[in-house]
Coordinates of C-alpha atoms in Angstrom, one line a residue:
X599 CA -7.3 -30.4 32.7
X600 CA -4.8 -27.5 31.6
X601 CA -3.5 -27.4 35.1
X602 CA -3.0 -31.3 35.0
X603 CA -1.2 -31.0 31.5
X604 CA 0.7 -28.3 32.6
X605 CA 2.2 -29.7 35.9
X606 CA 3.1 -32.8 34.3
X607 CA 4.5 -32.3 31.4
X608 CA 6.0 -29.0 32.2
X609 CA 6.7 -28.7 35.7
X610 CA 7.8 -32.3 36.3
X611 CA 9.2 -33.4 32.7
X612 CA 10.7 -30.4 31.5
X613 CA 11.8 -28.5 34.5
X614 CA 14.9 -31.0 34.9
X615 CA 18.1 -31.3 33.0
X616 CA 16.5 -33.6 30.8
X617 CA 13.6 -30.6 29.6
X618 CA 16.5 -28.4 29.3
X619 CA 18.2 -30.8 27.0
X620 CA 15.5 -31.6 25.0
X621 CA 15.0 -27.4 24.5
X622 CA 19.1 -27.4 23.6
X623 CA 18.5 -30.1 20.6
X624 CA 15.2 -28.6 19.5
X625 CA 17.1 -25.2 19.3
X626 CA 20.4 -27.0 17.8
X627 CA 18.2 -28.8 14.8
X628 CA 16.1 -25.6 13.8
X629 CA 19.4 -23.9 13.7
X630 CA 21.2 -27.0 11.5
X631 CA 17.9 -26.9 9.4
X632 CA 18.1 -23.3 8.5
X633 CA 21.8 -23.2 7.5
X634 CA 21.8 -25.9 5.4
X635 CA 17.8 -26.5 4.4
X636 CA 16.6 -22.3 4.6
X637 CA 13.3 -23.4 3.2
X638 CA 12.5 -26.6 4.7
X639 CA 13.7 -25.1 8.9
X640 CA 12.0 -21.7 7.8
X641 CA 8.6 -23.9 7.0
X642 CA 8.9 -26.1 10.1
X643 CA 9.0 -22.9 12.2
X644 CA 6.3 -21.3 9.8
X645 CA 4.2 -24.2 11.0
X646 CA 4.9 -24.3 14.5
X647 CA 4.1 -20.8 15.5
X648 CA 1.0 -21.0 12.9
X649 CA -0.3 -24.1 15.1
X650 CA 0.4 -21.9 18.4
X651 CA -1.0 -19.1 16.8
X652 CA -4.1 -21.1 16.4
X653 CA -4.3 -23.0 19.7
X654 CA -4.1 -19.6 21.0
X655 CA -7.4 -18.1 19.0
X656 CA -9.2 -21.0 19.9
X657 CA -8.6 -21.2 23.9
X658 CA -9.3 -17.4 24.2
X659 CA -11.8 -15.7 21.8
X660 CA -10.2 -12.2 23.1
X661 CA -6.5 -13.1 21.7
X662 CA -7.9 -14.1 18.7
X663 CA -9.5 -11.0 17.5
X664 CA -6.2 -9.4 18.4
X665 CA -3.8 -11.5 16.8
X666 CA -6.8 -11.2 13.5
X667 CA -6.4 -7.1 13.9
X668 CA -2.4 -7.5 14.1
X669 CA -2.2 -10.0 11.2
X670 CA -4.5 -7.4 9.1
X671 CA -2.3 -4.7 9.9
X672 CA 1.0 -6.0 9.3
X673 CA 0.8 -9.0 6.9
X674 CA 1.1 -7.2 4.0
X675 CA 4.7 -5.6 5.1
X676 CA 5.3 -9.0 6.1
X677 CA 4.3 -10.2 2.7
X678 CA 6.6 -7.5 1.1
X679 CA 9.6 -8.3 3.5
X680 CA 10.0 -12.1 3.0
X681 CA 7.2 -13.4 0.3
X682 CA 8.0 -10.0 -2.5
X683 CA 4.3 -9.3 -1.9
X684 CA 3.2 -12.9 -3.1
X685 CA 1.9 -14.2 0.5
X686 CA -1.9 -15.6 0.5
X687 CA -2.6 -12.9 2.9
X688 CA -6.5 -13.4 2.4
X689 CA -6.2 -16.7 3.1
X690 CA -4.8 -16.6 5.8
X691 CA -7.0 -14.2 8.0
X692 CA -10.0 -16.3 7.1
X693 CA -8.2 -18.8 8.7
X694 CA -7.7 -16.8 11.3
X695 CA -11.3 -15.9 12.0
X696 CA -12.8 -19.5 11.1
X697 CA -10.4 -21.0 13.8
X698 CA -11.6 -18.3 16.5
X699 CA -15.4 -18.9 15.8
X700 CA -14.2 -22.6 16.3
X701 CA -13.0 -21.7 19.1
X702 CA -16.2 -19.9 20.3
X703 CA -18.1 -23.0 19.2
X704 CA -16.3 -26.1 21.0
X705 CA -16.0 -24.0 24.0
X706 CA -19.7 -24.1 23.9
X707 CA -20.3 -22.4 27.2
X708 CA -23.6 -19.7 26.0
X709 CA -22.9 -20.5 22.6
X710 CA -26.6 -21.4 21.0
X711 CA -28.2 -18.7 23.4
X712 CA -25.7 -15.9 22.3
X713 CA -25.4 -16.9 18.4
X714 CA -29.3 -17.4 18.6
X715 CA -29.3 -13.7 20.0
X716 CA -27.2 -12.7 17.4
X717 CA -28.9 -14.1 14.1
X718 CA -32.2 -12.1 15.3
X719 CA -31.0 -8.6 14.8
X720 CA -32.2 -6.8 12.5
X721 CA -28.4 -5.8 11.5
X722 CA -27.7 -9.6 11.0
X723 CA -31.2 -10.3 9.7
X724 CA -30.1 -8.2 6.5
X725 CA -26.5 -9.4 6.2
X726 CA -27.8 -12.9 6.0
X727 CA -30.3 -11.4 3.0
X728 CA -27.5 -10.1 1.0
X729 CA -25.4 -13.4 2.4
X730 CA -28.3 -15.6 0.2
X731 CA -28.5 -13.1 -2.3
X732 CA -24.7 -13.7 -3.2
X733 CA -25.0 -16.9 -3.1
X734 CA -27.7 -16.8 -6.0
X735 CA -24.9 -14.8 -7.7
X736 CA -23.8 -18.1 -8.1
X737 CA -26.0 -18.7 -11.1
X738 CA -25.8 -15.5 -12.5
X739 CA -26.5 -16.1 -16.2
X740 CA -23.7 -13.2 -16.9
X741 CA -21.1 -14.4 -14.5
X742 CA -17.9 -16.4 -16.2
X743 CA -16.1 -17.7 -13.1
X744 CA -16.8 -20.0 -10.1
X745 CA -13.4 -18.6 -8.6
X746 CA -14.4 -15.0 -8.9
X747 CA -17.8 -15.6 -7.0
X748 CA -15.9 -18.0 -4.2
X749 CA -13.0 -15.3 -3.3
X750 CA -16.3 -12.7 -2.9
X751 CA -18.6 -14.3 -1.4
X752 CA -16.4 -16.4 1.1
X753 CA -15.4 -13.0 1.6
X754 CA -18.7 -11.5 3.1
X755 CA -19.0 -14.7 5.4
X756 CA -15.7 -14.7 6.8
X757 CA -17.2 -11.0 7.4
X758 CA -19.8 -11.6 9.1
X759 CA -18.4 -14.4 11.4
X760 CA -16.0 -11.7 12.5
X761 CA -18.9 -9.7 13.5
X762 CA -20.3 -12.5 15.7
X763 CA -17.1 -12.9 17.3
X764 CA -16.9 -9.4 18.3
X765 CA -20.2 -9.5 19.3
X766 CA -20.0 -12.4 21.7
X767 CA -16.7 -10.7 23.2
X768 CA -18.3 -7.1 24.0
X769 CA -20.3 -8.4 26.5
X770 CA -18.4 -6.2 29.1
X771 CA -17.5 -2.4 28.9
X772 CA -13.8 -3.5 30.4
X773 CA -13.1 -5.9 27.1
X774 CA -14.6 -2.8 24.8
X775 CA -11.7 -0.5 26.7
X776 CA -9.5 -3.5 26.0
X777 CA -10.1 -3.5 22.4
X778 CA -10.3 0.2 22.1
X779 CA -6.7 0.6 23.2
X780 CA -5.5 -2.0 21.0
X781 CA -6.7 -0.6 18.3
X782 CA -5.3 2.8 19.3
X783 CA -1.8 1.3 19.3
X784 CA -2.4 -0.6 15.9
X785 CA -3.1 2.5 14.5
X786 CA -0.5 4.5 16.0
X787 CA 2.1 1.8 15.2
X788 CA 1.0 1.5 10.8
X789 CA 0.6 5.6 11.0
X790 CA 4.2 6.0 12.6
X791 CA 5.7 3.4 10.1
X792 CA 3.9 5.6 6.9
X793 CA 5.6 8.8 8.5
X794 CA 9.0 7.2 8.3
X795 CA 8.4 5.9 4.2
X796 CA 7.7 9.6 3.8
X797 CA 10.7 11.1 6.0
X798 CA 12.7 8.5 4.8
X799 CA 11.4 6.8 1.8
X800 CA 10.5 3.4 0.8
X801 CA 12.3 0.5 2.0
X802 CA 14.4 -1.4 -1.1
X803 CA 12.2 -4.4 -0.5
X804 CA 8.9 -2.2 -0.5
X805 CA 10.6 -0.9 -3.9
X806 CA 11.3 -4.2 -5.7
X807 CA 7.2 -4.8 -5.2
X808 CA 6.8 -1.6 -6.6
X809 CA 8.4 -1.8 -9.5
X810 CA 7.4 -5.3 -10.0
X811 CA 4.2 -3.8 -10.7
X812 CA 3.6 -1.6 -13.6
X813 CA 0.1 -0.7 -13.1
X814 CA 0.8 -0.3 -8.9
X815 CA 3.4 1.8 -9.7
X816 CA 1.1 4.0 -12.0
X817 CA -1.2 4.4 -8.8
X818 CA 1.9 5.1 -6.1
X819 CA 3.6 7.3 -8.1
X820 CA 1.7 10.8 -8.7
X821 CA 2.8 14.1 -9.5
X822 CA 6.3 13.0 -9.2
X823 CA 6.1 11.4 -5.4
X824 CA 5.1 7.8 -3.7
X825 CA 2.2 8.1 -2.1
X826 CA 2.5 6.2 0.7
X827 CA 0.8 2.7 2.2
X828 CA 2.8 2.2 5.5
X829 CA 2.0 -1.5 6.3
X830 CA -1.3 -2.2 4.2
X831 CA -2.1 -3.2 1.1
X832 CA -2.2 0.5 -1.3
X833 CA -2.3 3.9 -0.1
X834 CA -6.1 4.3 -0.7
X835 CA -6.7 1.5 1.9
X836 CA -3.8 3.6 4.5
X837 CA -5.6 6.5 3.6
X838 CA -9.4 5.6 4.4
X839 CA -8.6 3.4 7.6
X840 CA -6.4 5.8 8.9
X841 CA -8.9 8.6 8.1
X842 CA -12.0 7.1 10.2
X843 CA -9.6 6.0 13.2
X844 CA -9.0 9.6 13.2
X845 CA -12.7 10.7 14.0
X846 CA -13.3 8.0 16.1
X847 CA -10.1 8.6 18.3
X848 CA -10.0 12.3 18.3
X849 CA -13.9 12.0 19.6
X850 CA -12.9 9.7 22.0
X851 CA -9.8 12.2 23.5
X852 CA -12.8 15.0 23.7
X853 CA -14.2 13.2 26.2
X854 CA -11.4 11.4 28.0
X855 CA -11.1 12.9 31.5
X856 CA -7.6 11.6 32.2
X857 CA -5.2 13.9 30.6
X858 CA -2.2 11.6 30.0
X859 CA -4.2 9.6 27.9
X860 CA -6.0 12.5 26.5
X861 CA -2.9 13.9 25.0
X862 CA -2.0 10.3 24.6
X863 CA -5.4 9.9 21.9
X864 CA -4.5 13.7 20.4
X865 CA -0.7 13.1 19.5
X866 CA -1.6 9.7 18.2
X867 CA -4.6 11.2 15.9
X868 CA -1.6 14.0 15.0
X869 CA 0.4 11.1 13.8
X870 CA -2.3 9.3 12.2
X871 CA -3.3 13.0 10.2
X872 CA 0.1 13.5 8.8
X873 CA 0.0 9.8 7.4
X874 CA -3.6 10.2 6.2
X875 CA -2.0 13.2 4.3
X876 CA 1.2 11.1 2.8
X877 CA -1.1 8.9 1.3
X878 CA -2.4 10.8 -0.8
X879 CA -5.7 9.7 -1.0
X880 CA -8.4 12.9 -1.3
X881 CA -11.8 10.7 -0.1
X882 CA -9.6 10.0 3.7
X883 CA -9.4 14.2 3.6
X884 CA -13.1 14.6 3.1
X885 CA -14.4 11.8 5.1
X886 CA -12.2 13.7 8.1
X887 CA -14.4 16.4 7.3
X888 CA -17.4 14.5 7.2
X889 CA -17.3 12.4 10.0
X890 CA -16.6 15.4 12.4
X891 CA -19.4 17.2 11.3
X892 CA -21.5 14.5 11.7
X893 CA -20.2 14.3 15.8
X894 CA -21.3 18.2 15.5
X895 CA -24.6 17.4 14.2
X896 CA -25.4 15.1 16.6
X897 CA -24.3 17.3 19.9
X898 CA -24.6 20.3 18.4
X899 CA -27.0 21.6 21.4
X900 CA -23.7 21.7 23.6
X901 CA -21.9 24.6 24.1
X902 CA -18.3 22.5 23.9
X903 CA -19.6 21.4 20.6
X904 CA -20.1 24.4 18.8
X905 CA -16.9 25.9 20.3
X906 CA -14.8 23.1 18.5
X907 CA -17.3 23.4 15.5
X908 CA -15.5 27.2 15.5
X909 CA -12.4 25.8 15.9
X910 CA -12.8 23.2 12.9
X911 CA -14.2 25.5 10.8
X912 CA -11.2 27.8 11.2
X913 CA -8.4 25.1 10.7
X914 CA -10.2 23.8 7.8
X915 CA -10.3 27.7 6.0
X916 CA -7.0 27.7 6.9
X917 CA -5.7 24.6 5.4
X918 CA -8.3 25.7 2.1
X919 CA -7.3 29.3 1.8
X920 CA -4.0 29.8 3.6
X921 CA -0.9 31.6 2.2
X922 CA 1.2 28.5 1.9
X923 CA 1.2 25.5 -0.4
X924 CA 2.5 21.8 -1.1
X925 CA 1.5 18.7 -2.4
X926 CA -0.5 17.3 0.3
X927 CA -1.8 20.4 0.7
X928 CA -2.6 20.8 -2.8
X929 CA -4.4 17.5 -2.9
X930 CA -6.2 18.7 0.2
X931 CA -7.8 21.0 -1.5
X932 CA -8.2 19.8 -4.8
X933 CA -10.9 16.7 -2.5
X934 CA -13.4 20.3 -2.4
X935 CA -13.0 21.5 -5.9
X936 CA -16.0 19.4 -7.6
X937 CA -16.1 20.1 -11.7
X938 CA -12.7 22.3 -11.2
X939 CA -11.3 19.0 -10.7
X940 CA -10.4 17.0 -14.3
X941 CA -10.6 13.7 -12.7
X942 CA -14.0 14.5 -11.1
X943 CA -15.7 15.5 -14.4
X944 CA -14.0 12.0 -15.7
X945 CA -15.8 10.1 -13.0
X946 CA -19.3 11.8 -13.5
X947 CA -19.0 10.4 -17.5
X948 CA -17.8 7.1 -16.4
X949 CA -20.8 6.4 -14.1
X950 CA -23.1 8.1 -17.4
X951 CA -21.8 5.6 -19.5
X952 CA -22.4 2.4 -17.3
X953 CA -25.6 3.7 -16.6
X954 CA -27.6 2.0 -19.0
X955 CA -25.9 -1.8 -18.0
X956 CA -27.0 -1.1 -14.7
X957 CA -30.7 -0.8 -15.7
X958 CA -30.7 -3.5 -18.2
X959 CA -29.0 -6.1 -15.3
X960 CA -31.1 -5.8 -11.7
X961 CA -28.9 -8.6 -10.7
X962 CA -25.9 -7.7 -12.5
X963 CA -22.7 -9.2 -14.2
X964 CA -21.9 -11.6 -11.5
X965 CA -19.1 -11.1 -8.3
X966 CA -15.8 -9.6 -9.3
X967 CA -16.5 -9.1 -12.5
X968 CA -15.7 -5.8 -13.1
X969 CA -12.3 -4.2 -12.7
X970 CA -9.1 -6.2 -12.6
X971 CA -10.3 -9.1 -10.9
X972 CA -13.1 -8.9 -14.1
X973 CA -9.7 -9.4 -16.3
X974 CA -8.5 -12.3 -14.2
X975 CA -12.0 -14.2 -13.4
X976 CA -14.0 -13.2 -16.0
X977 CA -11.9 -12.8 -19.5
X978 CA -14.2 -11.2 -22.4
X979 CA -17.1 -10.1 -19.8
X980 CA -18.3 -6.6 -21.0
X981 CA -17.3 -5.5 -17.2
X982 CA -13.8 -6.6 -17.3
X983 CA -11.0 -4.2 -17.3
X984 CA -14.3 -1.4 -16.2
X985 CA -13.2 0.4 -13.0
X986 CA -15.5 1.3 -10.6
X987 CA -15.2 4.6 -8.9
X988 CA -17.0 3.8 -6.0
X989 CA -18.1 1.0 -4.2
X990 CA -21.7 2.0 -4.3
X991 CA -21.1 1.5 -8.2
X992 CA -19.2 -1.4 -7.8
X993 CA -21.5 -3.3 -5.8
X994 CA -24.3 -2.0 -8.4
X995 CA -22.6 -3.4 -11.8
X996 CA -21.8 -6.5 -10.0
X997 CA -25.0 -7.3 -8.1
X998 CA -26.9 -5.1 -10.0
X999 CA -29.9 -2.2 -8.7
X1000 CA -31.4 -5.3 -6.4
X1001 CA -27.9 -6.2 -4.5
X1002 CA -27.6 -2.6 -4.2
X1003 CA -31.0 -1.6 -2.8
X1004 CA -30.0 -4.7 0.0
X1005 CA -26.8 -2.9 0.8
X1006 CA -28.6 -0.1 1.2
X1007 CA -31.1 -0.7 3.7
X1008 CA -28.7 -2.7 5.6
X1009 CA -26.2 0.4 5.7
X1010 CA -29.9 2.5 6.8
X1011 CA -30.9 -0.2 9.5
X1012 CA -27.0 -0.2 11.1
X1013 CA -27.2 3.9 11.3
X1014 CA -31.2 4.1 12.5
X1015 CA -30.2 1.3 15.0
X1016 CA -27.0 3.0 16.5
X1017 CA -28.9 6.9 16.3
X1018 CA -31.6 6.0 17.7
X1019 CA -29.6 4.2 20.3
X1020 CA -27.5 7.2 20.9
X1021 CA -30.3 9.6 21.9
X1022 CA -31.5 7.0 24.4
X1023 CA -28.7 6.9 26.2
X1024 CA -28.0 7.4 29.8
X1025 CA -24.4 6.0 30.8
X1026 CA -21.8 9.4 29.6
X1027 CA -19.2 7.0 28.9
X1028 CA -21.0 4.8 26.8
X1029 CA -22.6 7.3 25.1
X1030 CA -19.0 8.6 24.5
X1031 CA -18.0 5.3 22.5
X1032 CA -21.3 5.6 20.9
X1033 CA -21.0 8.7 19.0
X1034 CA -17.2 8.1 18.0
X1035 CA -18.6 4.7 16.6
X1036 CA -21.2 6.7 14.9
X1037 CA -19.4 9.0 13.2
X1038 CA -16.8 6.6 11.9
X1039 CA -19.2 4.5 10.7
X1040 CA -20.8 7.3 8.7
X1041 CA -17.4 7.9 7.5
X1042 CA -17.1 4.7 6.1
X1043 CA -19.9 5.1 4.1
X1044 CA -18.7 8.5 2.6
X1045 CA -15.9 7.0 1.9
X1046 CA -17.8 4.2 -0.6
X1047 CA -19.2 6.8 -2.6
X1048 CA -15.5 7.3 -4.0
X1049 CA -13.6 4.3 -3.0
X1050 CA -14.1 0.8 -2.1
X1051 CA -13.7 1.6 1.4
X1052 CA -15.3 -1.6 2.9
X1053 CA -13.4 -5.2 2.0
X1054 CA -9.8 -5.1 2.7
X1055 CA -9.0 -7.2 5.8
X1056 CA -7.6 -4.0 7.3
X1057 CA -10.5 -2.3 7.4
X1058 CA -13.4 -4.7 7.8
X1059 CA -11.6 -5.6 11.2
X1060 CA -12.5 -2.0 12.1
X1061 CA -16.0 -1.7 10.3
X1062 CA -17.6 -5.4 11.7
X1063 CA -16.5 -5.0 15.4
X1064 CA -17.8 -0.9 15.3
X1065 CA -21.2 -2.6 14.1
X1066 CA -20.8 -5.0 17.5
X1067 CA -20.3 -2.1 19.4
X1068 CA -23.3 -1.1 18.2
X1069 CA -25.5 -3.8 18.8
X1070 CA -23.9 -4.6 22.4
X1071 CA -23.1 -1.6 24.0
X1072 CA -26.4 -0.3 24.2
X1073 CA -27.8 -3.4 25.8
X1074 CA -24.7 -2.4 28.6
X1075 CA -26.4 0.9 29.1
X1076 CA -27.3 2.1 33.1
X1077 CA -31.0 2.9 33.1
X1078 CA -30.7 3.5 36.3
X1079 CA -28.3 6.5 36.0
X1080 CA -29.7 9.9 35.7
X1081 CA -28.9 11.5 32.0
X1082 CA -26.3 12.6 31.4
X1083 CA -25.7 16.8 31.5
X1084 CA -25.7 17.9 28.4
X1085 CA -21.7 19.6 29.3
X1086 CA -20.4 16.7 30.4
X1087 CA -21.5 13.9 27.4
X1088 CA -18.4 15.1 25.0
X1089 CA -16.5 17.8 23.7

């Protein structure tokens, strides 16, 4: 049918003088449009290459996770550049990722027997508890706002339908690769462009939203520098995603056997380091830390493994102890210095004081009702204007002990599932992917106990497809291939 559409309306109507006519007065229109009507040619072309956008994500499943990771990488410099930051980014990418599952869906072909596949994993089996449980938020007797429950919870199942459409695409190792190198370049790409706000500074339009914001600017601005956010939303989200891309790509490069693209991975991860450090957010330094020992951990019986454990350990004394200082570096070590640190001690007596609400509510105050959405949604609710340290706390005064104890478990089953999976495996370079997956995952969930480090659409398009790299790559395994020798597994 394509080809049929395609030779006749392209080949033999359009590849004439006529076609190239109709082209010129297209071109001449859009171009009247936008020197005398800015706003009106600006939103006919706005809605042209939105409907080609999404024609695109839903003939190919592939381009549609890829134009979802690029639109959650860059829309928010995009926002700053032409909308002063006011752009429904949100919106939009669950747009994105409902019109790709639609996609999936009308296409049809192994669509019941995959998605039936799917909603039986234990993984998915959980997400679907806390899925219902959210939706009982609903009728939280504490909760103020239908509008602060909707944004959350349509949230979590735009979420998870991302997960499925990762998971029905890694059903070869070739797309994983595929995916694995876009995400390489994404990263590279946001870390390069948070290198050059600190070399150079901010951009005047990355200013004006700056200073438009009083509190933001509070949060930027630290010890008399910018921290820096490079093309996402606020320097802790730069910070955390660029942190666990770090782990997972630098294990990745341990392994690779092709040099070029070894040294490729390392200056890449070098890039994405420095940037981790401009933005000045402490947890992305210790979750670094974290998520390589956790890779050591889990090979430490290799002989490679405990020569770069050395190695780590030295350039981590050296950065902690070394003759030399300067802000980043300060901050760096300031992550490690536990009741030395005033903001620390001011955390431990926030989470004291909330303490008591959190016993008293096992279904807490209702979603997004705590913080500054709590202020927006939820005006005069005892959690508004109450800031969270953590997302384990957050998701605790929100859905209370019982939404936490759900999170929980689903966080243990993802972990148990991919561990237990990892020691069972055969195939080297699966096993490869594996244990980068692993340890970024774990340091994701480091990263919660001081941040919210899962939600923003930059990093959930990282966390979801890692948890169907999980589930599908060790159904890919060779069980026919003879282990693998404990040398040649990783670095």
């Amino acid at each position: 049918m394509s080809n049929f559409l395609e030779d006749t309306f392209l080949v033999r109507k359009m590849n004439n003088w006529f076609g190239y006519s109709v082209i010129l007065l297209i071109a001449i229109a859009f171009g009247c449009l936008f020197v005398d009507h800015a706003t009106i040619g600006l939103g006919i072309f706005v809605a042209l290459l939105g409907l080609g956008i999404g024609i695109a994500c839903m003939a190919s499943a592939e381009t549609g996770l890829y134009v979802i990771i690029t639109f959650s990488f860059f829309a928010f410099v995009i926002s700053r550049l032409l909308f002063r930051g006011n752009l429904q980014v949100g919106v939009i990418f669950d747009v994105l990722v409902l019109v790709t599952f639609m996609g999936l869906f009308i296409r049809g072909k192994g669509f019941k027997e995959n998605f039936n596949q799917f909603l039986k994993t234990p993984v998915v089996v959980w997400m679907l508890v806390l899925l219902f449980y959210l939706g009982f938020e609903l009728f939280n007797p504490q909760s103020r706002s239908f509008d602060g429950w909707f944004m959350a919870f349509r949230k979590y199942l735009s979420s998870i339908l991302l997960l499925y459409i990762a998971y029905a695409l890694f059903n070869k190792y070739d797309v994983v690769k595929r995916f694995i190198d876009f995400l390489f370049w994404s990263c590279v790409v946001a870390a390069v462009y948070g290198c050059i706000q600190q070399w150079h500074g901010y951009f005047n339009f990355e200013m004006e939203v700056i200073m438009s914001d009083p509190h933001g600017f509070g949060l930027i601005f630290v010890e008399g520098e910018f921290r820096k956010f490079s093309t996402m939303s606020d320097p802790a989200a730069f910070g955390i995603l660029m942190a666990v891309c770090v782990v997972f790509f630098l294990i990745l490069a341990t392994g690779e056997k092709k040099a070029s693209k070894r040294w490729t991975m390392i200056i890449g991860c070098i890039f994405m380091i420095m940037s981790t450090g401009y933005s000045g957010t402490r947890t992305a330094y210790a979750i670094i830390i974290a998520g390589i020992a956790f890779y050591i951990m889990l090979n430490f019986d290799k002989k490679n493994t405990r020569v770069f454990a050395i190695i780590a350990t030295a350039v981590f004394l050296l950065l902690m102890y070394g003759p030399y200082s300067n802000k980043t570096i300060y901050r760096f070590r300031t992550t490690f210095a536990g009741q030395k640190d005033e903001s620390f001690n001011v955390r431990v007596i926030n989470r004291k004081n909330i303490q008591p609400y959190i016993y008293t509510h096992p279904i807490g105050g209702g979603l997004g009702s705590s913080g500054a959405s709590g202020m927006v949604f939820h005006p005069g609710h005892y959690l508004a204007g109450f800031q969270p340290d953590s997302s384990y706390l957050k998701k605790a005064v929100e859905t209370g002990w019982i939404g936490l104890i759900i999170i929980l478990i689903q966080y243990f089953v993802i972990m148990k599932i991919a561990i237990v999976a990892f020691f069972r495996m055969r195939s080297q370079k699966i096993k490869l992917v594996y244990v980068a997956v692993i340890s970024g995952m774990f340091a994701f969930y480091v990263a919660e106990f001081a941040q919210v480090a899962i939600g923003q659409i930059s990093d959930i398009v990282v966390y979801f497809p890692f948890i169907a790299l999980i589930l599908k790559l060790k159904d890919d395994d060779e069980p026919n291939e003879p282990a693998a020798p404990t040398e040649q597994v990783t670095a």
